[in-house]
Coordinates of C-alpha atoms and ligand atoms in Angstrom, one line a residue:
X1 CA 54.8 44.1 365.9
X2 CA 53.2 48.1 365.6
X3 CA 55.7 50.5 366.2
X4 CA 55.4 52.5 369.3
X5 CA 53.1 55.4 368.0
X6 CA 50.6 53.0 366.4
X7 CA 50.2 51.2 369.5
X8 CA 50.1 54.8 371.7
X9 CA 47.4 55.8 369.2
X10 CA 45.0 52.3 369.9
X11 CA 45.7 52.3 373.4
X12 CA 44.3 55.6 373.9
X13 CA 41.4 54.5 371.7
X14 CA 41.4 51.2 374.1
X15 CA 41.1 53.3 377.2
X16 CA 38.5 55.1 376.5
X17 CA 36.3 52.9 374.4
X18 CA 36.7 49.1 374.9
X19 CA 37.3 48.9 379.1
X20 CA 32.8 48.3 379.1
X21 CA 32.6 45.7 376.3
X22 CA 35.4 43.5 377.9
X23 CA 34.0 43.8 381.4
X24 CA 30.8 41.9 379.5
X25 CA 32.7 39.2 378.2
X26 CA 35.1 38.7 380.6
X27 CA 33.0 35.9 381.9
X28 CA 33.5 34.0 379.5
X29 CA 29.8 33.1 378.3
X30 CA 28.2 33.8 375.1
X31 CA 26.2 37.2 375.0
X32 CA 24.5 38.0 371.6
X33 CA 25.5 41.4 369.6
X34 CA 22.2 43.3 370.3
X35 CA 22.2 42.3 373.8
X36 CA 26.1 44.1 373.7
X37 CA 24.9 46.7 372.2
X38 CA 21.5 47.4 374.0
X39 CA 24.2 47.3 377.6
X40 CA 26.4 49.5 376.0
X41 CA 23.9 52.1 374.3
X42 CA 25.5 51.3 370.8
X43 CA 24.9 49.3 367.7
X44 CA 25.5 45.8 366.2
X45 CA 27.9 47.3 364.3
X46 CA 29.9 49.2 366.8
X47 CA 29.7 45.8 369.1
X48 CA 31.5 44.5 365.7
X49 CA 34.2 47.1 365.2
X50 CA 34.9 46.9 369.6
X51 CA 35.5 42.9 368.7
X52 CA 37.8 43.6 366.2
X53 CA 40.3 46.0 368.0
X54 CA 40.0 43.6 371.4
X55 CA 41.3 40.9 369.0
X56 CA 43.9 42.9 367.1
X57 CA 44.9 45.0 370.1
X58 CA 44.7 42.7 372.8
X59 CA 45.4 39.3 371.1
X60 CA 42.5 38.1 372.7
X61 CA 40.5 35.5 370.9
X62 CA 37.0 36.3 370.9
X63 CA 34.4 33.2 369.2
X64 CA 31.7 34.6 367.4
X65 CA 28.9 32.1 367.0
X66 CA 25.8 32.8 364.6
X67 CA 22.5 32.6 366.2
X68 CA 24.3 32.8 370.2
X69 CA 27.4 35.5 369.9
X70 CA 30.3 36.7 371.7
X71 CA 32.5 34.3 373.7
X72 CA 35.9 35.1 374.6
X73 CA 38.1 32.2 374.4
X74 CA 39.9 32.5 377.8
X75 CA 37.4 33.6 380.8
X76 CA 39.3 36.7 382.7
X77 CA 39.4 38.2 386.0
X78 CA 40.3 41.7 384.9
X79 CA 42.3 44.3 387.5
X80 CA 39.5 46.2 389.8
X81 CA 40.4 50.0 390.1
X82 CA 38.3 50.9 392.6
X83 CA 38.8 47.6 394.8
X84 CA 42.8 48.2 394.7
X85 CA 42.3 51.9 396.0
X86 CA 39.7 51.2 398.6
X87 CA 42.4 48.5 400.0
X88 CA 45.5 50.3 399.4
X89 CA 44.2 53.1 400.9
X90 CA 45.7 52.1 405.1
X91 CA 48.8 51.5 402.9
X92 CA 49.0 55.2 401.9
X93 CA 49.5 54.5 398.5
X94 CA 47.3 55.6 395.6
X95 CA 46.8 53.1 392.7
X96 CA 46.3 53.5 389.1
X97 CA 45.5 50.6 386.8
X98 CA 46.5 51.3 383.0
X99 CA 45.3 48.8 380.3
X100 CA 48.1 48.8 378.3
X101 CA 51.9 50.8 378.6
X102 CA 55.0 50.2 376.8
X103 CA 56.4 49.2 380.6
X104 CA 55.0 49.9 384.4
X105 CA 58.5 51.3 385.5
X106 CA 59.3 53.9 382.2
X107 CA 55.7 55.1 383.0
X108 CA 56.4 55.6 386.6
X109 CA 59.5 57.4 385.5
X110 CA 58.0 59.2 383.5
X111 CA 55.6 60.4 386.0
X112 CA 58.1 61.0 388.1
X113 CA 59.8 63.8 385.8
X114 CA 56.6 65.1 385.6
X115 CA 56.3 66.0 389.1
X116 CA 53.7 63.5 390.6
X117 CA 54.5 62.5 394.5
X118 CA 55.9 58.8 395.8
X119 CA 54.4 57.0 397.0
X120 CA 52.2 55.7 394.4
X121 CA 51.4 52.1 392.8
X122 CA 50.7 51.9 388.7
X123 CA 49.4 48.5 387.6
X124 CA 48.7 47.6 384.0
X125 CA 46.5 44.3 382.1
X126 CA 49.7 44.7 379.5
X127 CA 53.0 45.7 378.5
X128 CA 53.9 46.1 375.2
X129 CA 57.9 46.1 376.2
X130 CA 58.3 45.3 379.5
X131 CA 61.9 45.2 380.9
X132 CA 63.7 42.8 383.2
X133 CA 67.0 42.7 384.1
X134 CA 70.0 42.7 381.9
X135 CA 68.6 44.3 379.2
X136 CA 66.0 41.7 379.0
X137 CA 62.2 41.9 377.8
X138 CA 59.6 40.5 380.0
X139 CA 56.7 38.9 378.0
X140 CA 53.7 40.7 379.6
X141 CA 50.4 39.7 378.0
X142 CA 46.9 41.2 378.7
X143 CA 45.3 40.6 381.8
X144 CA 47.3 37.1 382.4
X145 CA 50.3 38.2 384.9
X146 CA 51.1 40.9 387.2
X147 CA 52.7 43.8 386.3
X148 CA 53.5 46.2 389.2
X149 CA 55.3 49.2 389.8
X150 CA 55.8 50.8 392.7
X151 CA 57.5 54.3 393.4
X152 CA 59.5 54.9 396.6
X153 CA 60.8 58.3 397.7
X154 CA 64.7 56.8 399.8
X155 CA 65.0 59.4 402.5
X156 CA 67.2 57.1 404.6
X157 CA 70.9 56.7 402.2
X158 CA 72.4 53.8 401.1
X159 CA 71.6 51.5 403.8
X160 CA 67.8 52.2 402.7
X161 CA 68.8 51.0 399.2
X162 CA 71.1 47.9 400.5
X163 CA 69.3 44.7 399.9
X164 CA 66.0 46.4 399.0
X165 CA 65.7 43.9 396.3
X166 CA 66.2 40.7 398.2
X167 CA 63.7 42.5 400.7
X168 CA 61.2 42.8 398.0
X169 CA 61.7 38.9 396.8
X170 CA 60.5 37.9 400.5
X171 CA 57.3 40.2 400.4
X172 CA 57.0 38.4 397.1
X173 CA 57.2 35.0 398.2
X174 CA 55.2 35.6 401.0
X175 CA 52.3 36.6 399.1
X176 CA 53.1 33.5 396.6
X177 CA 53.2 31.2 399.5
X178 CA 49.8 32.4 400.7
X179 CA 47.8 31.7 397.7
X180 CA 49.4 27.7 398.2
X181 CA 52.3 27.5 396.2
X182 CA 54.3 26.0 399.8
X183 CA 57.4 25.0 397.5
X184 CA 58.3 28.1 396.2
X185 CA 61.9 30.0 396.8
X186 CA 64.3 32.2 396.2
X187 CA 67.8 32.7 393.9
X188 CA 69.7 35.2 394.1
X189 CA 69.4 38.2 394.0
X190 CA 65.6 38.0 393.4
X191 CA 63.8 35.6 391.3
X192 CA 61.4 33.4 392.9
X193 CA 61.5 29.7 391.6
X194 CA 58.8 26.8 391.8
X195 CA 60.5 23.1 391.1
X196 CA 63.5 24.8 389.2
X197 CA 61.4 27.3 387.2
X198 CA 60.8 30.7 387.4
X199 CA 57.4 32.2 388.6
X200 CA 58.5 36.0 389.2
X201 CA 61.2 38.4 389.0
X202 CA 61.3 41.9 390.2
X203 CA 63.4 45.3 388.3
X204 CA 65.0 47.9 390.6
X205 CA 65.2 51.3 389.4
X206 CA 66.7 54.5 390.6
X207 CA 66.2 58.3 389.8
X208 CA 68.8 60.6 391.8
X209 CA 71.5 60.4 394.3
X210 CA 70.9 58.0 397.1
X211 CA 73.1 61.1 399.0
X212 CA 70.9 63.6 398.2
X213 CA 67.3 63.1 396.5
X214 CA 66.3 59.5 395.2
X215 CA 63.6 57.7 393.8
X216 CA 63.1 54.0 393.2
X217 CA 60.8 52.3 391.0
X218 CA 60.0 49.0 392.3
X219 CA 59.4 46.8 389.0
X220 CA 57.7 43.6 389.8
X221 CA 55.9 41.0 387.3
X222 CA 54.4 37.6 388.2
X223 CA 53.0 34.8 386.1
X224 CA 49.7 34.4 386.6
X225 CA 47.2 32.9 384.6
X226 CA 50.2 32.8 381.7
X227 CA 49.5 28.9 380.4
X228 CA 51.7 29.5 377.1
X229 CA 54.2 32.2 375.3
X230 CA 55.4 32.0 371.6
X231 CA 57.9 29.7 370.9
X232 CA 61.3 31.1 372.0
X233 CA 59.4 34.1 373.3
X234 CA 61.1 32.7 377.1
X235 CA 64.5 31.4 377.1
X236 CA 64.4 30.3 380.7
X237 CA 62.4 27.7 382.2
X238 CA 59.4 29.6 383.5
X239 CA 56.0 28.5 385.0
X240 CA 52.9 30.2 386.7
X241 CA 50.4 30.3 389.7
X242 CA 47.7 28.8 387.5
X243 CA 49.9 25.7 386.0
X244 CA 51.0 25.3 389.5
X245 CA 47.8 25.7 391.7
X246 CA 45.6 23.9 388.7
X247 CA 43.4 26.9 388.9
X248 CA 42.9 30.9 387.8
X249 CA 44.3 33.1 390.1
X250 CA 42.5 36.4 391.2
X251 CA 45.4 38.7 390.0
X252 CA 44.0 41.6 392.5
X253 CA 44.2 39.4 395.3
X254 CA 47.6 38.9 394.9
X255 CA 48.6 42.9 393.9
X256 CA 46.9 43.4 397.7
X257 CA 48.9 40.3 399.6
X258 CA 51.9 41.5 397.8
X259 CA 51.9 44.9 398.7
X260 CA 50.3 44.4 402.9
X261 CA 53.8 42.0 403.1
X262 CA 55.8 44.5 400.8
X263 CA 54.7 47.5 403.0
X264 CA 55.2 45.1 406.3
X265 CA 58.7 44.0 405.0
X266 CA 60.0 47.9 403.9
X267 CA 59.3 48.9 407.6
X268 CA 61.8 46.3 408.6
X269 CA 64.6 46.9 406.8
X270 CA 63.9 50.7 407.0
X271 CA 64.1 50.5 411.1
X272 CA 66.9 48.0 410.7
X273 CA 68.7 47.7 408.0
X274 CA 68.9 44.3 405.8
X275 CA 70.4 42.7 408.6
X276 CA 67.1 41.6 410.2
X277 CA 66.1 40.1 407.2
X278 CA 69.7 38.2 405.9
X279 CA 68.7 34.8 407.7
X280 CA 64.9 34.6 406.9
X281 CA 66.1 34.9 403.1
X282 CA 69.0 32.8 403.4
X283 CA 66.2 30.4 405.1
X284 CA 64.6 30.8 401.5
X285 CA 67.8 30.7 399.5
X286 CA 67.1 27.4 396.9
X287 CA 70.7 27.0 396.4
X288 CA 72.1 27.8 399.6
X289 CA 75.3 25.1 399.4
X290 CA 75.6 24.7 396.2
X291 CA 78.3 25.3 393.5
X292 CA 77.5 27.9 391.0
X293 CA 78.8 30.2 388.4
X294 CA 78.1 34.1 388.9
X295 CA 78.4 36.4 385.7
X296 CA 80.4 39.5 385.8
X297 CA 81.4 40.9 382.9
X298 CA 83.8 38.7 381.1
X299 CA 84.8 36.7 384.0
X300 CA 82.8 33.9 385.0
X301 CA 83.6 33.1 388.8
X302 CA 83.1 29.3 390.2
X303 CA 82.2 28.9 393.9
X304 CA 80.0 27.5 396.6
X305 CA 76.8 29.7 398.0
X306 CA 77.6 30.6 401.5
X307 CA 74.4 32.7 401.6
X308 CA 74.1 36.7 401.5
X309 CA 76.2 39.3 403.7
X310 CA 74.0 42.0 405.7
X311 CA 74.2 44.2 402.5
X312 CA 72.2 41.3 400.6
X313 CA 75.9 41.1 398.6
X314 CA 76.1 37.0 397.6
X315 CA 79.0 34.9 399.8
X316 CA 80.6 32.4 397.5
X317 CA 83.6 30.1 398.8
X318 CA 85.7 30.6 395.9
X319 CA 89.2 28.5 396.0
X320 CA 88.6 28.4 399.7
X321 CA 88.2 32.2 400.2
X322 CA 85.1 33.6 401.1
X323 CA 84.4 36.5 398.7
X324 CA 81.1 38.6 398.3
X325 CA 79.7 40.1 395.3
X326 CA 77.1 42.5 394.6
X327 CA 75.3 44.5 391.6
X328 CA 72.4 44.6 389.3
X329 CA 73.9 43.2 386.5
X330 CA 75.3 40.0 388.2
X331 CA 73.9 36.6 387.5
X332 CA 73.3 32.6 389.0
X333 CA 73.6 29.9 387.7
X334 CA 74.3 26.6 389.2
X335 CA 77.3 25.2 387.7
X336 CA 75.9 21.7 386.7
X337 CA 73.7 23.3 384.8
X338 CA 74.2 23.6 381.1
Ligands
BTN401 C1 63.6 40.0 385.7 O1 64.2 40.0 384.7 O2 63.5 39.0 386.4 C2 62.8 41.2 386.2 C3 61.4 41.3 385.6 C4 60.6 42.5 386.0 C5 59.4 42.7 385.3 C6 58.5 43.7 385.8 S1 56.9 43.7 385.2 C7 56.5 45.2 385.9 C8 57.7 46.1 385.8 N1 57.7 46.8 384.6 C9 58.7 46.4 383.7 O3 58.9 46.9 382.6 N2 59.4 45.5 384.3 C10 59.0 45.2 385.7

């Protein structure tokens, strides 16, 4: 693994330098080194030194053939700048597509403390330590998944703020659900789930007083096109659009279904608060019903789902009390399951 300042140092490089030579293989196909070079208005031996940094940067694998070329391994469809801002543009929100960051939502709050204006979108083709919840990393390799952060100025308190989350998992699975994955749902708080595994999750984050100012970064990754990980590199059962459709997924498609239903969705619960939305997601719930185990702290706490409250706080039935619990740091998981 580079440390931080050696991979700041080759991404800058990366910007700048490789973006042209990958849009040329991203097809997939074969093109010879002088044919590369003659495109790009440099030499053989620059084409060469370009391969070498895609491969060591990127982890791409690149096949180079004597007498045909360049093949990458893995065809891509890369992230379009320009076709993300033309359609995000009725949305009112201005995107930027990085190729590699250490994670979507640091950047954005690190923009933020710079002074740059919500709303705005960053996307990136990789993370090299993106964060999900609980202190978790989230394996984010280049140009296979979505990585999407989204920046939100809260103008309207708490009740803004109150199942925002839960709100963003149904934009989510809307936008899932459109490109055919019928059999997707929800758990708690926000994971989507396809057959038991899970497809996406999504990473609040706050900046400020929800009295006063606020921010929040709206952290969401997909799997895409992921087919496999290192060993161990996921500890739960995960899968992707691609294993599950049986076909590559246009990732910039999805950034613009996700965000129409995200922006449709926001409007809702702005006007109306999470109530609107708490049937429609307990519709969605997976494992409305069932007996589970949520983890607080120390104190695991055994009951059956009753659904969500109009905060979006969980209902469990737990020794034939109803109780509700909220929090980022809570977790699922269904008590027969080991
Ligand atoms: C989870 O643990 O389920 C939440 C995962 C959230 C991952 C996304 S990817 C884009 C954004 N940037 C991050 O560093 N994390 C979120």
């Amino acid at each position: 693994m580079l440390r931080p300042a050696v991979i700041m140092r080759a991404s800058i490089v990366f910007e700048q330098n490789m973006q042209p030579l990958l849009r040329l293989l991203q097809d997939g196909r074969f093109h010879s080194g002088q044919a590369l070079g003659a495109e790009l208005g440099i030499s053989r031996s620059a084409v060469w030194k370009q391969l070498q940094v895609l491969e060591a940067e990127l982890g791409l694998t690149i096949h180079k053939v004597r007498g045909r070329g360049y093949q990458l391994q893995n065809p891509l469809i890369l992230l379009d700048q320009q076709r993300l801002s033309t359609s995000h543009a009725s949305l009112g929100w201005p995107v930027t597509v990085l190729q590699s960051v250490d994670s979507t939502n640091a950047e954005v709050l690190r923009l933020l403390g710079a002074g740059k204006q919500a709303p705005f979108l960053l996307l990136a083709e990789q993370q090299t330590a993106g964060r999900g919840r609980r202190g978790r990393a989230w394996v984010s390799p280049f140009a296979e998944n979505m990585y999407y952060s989204l920046l939100i100025r809260i103008d309207g308190g708490m009740r803004q703020i109150e199942g925002l989350s839960l709100v963003v998992g149904l934009a989510l699975l809307k936008a899932i659900k459109e490109l055919g994955v019928s059999d997707a749902g929800l758990k708690w708080p926000n994971d989507v789930l396809v057959d038991g595994q899970k497809i996406a999750g999504i990473l609040l984050e706050m900046s400020g007083d929800p009295g006063d100012e606020c921010h929040v970064v709206i952290g969401v990754g997909v799997n895409v096109n992921m087919k496999v990980v290192e060993v161990d590199a996921i500890t739960q059962a995960w899968t992707s659009l691609s294993r599950v459709l049986g076909k590559a997924i246009d990732r910039n498609q999805l950034v613009e279904f996700f965000s129409k239903h995200l922006q449709a969705y926001m409007a809702v619960h702005m006007r109306e608060g999470f109530a609107a939305l708490q049937h429609e997601w307990q519709a969605n719930h997976l494992w409305q019903g069932r007996m589970a185990t949520l983890t607080a702290g120390k104190t695991p706490i055994k009951g059956e789902i009753m659904g969500v409250d109009c905060t979006g706080a969980i209902r469990l039935k737990v020794d034939g009390q109803e109780r509700s619990f909220s929090g980022g740091e809570l977790s699922l998981r269904l008590s027969d399951d080991t």
